[in-house]
CSV table of C-alpha atoms in Angstrom, one decimal:
chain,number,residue,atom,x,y,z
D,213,UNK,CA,-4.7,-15.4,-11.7
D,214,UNK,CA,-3.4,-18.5,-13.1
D,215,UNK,CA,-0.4,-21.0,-11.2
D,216,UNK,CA,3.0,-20.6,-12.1
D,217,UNK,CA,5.7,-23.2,-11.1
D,218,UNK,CA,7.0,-22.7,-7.6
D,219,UNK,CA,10.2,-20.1,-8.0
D,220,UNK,CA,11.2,-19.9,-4.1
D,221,UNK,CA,13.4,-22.8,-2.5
D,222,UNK,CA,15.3,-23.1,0.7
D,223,UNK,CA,17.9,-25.6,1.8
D,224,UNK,CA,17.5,-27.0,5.4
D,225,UNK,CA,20.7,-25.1,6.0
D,226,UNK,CA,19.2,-21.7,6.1
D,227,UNK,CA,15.8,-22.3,8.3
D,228,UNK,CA,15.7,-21.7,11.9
D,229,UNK,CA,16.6,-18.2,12.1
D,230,UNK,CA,13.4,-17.0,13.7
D,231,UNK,CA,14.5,-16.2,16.5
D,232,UNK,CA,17.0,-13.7,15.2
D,233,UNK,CA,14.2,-11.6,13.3
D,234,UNK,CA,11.7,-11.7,16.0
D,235,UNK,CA,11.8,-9.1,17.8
D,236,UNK,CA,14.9,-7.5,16.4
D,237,UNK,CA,15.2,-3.8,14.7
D,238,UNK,CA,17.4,-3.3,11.3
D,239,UNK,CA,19.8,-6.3,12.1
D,240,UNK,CA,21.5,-7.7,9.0
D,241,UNK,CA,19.7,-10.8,7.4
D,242,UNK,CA,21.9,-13.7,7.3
D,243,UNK,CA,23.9,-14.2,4.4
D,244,UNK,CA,22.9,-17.6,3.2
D,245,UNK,CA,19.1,-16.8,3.5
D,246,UNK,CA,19.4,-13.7,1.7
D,247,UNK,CA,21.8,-15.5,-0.9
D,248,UNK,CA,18.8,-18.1,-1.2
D,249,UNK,CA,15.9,-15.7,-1.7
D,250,UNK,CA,17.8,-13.8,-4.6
D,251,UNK,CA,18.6,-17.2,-6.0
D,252,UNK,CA,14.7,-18.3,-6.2
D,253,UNK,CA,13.8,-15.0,-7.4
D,254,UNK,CA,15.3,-14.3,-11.0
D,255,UNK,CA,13.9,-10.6,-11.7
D,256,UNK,CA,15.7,-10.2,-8.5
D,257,UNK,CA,18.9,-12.3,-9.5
D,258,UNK,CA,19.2,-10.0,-12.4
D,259,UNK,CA,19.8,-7.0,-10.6
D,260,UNK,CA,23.6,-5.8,-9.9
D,261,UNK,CA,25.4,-5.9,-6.6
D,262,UNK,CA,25.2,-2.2,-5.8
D,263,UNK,CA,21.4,-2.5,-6.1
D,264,UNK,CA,21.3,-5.8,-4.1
D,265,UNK,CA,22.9,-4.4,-1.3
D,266,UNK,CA,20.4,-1.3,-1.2
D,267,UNK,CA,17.8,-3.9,-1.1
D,268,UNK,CA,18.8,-5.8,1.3
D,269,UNK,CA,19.1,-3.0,3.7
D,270,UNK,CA,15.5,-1.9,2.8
D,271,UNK,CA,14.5,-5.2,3.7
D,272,UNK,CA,16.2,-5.0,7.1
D,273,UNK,CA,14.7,-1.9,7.9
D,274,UNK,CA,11.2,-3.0,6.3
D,275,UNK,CA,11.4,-6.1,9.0
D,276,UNK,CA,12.0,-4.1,11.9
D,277,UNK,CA,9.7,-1.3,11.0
D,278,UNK,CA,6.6,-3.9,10.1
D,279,UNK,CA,4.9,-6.9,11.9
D,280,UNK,CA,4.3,-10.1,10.4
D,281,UNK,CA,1.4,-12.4,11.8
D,282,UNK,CA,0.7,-15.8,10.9
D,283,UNK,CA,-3.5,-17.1,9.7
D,284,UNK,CA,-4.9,-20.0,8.7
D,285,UNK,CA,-2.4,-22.3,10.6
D,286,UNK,CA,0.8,-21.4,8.5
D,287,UNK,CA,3.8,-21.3,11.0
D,288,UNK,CA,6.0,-18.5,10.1
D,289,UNK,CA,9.8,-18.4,9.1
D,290,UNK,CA,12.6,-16.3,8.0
D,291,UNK,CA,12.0,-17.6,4.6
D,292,UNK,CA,8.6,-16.1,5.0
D,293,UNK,CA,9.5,-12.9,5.5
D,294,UNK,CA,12.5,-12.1,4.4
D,295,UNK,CA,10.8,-13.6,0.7
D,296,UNK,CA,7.8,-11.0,1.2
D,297,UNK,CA,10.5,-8.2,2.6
D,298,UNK,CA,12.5,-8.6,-0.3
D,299,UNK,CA,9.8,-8.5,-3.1
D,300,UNK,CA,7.6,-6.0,-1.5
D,301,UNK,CA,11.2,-3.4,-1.0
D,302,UNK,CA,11.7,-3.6,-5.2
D,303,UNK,CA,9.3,-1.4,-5.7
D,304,UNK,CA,10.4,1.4,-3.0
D,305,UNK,CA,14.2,0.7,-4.1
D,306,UNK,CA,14.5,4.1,-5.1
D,307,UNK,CA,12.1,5.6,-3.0
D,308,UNK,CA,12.5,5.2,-0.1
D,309,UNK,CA,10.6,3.3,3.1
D,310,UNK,CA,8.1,6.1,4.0
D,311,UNK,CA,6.3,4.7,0.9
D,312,UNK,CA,5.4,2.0,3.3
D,313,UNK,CA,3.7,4.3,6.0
D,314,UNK,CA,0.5,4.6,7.9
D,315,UNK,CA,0.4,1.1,8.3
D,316,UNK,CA,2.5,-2.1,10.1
D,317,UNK,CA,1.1,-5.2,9.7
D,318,UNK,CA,1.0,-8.2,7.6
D,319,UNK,CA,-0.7,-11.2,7.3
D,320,UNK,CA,0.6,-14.6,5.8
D,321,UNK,CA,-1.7,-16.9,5.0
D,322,UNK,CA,-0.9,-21.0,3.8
D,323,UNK,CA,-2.7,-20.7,1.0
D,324,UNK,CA,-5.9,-18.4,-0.7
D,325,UNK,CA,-7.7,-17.3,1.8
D,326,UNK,CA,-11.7,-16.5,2.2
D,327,UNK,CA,-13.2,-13.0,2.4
D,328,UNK,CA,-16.7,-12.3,3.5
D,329,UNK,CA,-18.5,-9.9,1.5
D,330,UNK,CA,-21.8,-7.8,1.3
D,331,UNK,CA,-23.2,-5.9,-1.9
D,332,UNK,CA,-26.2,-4.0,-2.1
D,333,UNK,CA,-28.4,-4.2,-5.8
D,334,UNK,CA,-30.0,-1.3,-7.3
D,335,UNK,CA,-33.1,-2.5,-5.3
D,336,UNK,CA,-31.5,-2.0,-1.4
D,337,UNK,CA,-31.6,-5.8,-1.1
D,338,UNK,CA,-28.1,-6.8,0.5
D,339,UNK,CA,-26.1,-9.9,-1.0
D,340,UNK,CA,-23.5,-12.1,0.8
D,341,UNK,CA,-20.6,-14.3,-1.1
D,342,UNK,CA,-17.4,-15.2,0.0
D,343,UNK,CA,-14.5,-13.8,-2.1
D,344,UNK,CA,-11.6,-16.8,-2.3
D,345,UNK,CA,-7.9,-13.9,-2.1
D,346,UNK,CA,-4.9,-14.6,-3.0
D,347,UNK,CA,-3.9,-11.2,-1.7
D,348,UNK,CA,-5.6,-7.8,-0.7
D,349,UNK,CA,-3.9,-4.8,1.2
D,350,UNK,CA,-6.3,-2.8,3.0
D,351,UNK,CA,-6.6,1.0,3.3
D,352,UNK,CA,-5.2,2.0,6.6
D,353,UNK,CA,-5.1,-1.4,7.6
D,354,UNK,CA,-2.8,-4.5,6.7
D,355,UNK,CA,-1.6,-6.6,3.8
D,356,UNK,CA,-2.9,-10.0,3.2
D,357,UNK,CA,-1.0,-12.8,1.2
D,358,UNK,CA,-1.2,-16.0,0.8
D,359,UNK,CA,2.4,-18.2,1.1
D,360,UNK,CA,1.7,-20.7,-1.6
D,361,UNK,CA,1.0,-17.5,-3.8
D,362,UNK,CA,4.3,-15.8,-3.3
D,363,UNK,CA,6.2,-18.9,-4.0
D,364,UNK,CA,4.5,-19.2,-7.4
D,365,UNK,CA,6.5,-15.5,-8.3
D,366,UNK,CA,7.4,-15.4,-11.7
D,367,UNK,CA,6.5,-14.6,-15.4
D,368,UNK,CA,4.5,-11.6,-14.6
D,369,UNK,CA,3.0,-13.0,-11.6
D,370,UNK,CA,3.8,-11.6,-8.3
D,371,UNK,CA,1.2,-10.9,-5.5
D,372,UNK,CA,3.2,-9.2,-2.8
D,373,UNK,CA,4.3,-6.7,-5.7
D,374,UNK,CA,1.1,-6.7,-6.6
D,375,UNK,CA,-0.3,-6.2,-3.0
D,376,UNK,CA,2.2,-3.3,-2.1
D,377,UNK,CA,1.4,-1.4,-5.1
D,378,UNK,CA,-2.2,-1.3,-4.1
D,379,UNK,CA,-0.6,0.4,-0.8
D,380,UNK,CA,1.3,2.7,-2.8
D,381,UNK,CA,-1.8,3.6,-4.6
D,382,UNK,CA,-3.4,4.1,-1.2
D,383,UNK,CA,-0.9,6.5,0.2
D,384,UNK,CA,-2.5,9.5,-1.4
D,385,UNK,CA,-6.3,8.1,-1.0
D,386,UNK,CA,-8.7,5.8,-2.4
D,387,UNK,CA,-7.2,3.2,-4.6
D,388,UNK,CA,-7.8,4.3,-7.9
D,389,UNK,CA,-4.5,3.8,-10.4
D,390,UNK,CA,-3.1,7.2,-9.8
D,391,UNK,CA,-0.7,7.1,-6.8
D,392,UNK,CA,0.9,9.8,-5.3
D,393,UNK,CA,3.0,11.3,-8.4
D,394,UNK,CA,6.8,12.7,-8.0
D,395,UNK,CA,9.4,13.4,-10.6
D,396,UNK,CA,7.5,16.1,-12.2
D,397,UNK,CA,4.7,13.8,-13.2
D,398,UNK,CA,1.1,15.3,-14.0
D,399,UNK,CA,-1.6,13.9,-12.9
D,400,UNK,CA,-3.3,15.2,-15.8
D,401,UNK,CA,-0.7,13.0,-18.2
D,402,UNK,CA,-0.6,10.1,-15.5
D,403,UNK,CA,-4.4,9.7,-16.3
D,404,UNK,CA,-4.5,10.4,-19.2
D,405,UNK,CA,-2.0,7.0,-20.1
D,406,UNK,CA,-3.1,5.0,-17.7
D,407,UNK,CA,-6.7,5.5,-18.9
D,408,UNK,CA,-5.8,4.8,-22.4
D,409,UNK,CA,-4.0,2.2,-21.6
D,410,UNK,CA,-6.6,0.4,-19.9
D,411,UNK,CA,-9.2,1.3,-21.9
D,412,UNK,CA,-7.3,0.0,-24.7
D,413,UNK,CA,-6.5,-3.2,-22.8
D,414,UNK,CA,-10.5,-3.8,-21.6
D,415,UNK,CA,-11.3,-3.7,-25.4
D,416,UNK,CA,-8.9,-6.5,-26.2
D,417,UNK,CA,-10.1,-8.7,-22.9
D,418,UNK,CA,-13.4,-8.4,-24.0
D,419,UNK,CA,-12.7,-9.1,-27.5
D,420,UNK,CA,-12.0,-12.9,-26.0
D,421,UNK,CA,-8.0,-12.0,-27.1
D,422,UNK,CA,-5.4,-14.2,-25.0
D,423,UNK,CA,-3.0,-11.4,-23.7
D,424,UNK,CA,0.0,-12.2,-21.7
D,425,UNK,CA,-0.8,-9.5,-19.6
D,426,UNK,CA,-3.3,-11.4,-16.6
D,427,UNK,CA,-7.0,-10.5,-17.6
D,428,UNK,CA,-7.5,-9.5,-14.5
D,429,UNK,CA,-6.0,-6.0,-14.6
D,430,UNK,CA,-9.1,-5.3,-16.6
D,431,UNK,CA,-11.1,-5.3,-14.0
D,432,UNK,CA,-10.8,-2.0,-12.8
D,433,UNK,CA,-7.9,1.1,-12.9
D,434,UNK,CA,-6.7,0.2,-9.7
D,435,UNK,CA,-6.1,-3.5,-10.8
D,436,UNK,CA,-4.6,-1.9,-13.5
D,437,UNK,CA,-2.0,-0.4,-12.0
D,438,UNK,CA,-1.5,-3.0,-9.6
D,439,UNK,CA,-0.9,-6.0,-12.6
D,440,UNK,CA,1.1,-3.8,-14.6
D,441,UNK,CA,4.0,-3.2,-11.4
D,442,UNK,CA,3.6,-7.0,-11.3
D,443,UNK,CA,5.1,-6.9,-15.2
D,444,UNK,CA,6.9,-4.0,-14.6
D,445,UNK,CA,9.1,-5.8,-12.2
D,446,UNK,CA,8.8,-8.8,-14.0
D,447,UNK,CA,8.2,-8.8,-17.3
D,448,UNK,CA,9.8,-5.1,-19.0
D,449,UNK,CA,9.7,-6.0,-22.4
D,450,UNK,CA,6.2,-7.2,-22.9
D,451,UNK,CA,4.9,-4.1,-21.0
D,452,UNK,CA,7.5,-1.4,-22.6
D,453,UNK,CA,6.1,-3.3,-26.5
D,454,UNK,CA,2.5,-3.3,-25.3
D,455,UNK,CA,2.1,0.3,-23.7
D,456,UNK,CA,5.2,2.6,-24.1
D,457,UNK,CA,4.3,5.8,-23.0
D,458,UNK,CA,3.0,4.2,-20.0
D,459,UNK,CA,5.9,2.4,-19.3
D,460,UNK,CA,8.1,5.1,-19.4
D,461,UNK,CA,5.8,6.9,-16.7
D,462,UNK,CA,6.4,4.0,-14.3
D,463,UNK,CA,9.9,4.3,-14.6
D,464,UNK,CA,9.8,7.8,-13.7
D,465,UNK,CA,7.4,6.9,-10.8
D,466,UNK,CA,9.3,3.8,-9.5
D,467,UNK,CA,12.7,5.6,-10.4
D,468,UNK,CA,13.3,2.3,-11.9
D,469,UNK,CA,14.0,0.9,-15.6
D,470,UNK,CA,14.4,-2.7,-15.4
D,471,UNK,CA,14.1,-3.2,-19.3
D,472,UNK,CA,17.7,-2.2,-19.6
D,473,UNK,CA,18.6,-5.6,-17.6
């Protein structure tokens, strides 16, 4: 995914709270930090009071329900986490933080981050690479992201959104694009869009057309799924042009339309 100019900035004025969130349970962020956060975030800015005050108790509770941990030799804040807190609560605005469950823990990297990885060939013969992440949530298990990455949020780029709709997708199995469906959602017509959709969007890719949209969603449904919350959020408009019907199917599964802002 390509670099976007840093979106995220925090006066001296609102550091050093650490010690308030550590350890604490559903205590109210600070005013200024949350104040800041909003600020730095624009597809958050946007949104109206009412809906910033839901969110900002989601995020309390999401910080004293989860557990962030420091890698890589990044030092953690409240900046830190209230930034991911707050971007990884839009999607679950409306429903609710037992979207979140089966898992606690997440992991803040400075900057991309290194995965090991093995892949067997058609042959049995086992090949090892290193996979360089700027993000990856893990089934069961926690959510990776790199710092520098969430500070680049903006213009349909957002990898805690991204991250935490891969754990959305999770909550009903293997990743695969099709999450656990509410609202009288089918399966049958969920697939059917999404798959259409992406089909649609893999032919262009290949094609060698520039889309706005990141590339990368092409690389498989659950990628798919995952890019398009990041321009769901993000970007409305471009998504609700390029792929209507399935736009209108995420705001009936995120209980969300933010193409009215």
């Amino acid at each position: 995914m390509s670099d976007r100019a840093a979106g995220l900035a925090f006066p001296a004025a609102v550091m050093g709270f650490f010690a308030w969130l550590r350890g604490k349970r559903s205590r109210p962020i600070p005013d200024e930090l949350w104040q800041c956060t909003v600020a730095g975030l624009p597809f958050l800015a946007a949104r109206d009071a009412a809906e910033l005050a839901r969110l900002k108790q989601l995020a309390e509770e999401f910080l004293g329900e989860k557990e962030f941990t420091a890698a890589g030799g990044l030092e953690l804040s409240d900046e830190i986490c209230v930034a991911i807190a707050a971007q990884g609560c839009l999607p679950i605005l409306n429903l609710g933080l037992a979207a979140y469950r089966g898992w606690v823990g997440i992991v803040v990297y400075p900057d991309e981050f290194v995965a090991p990885r093995e892949i067997e060939d058609a042959n049995g013969l086992v090949h090892e690479f290193d996979d360089v992440l700027s993000g990856e949530a893990w089934p069961g298990g926690p959510l990776l992201v790199s710092w520098h990455d969430v500070r680049l949020a903006g213009d349909g780029y957002n990898v805690v959104i991204h991250e935490f709709a891969h754990k959305l997708d999770m909550l009903n199995g293997e990743s695969d694009g099709i999450p656990a469906l509410h609202s009288g959602i089918a399966s049958a017509d969920w697939e059917a869009a999404l798959l259409a959709a992406y089909d649609d969007f893999c032919a262009r890719v290949d094609s060698g057309e520039e889309t706005r949209i990141d590339p990368y969603a092409s690389d498989s449904p659950a990628e798919f799924f995952a890019v398009l919350s990041e321009c769901f959020f993000d970007l409305p408009d471009l998504f609700a042009a390029e792929y209507p019907a399935l736009y209108a199917l995420f705001c009936r599964y995120y209980r969300q339309n933010p193409g009215r802002r």
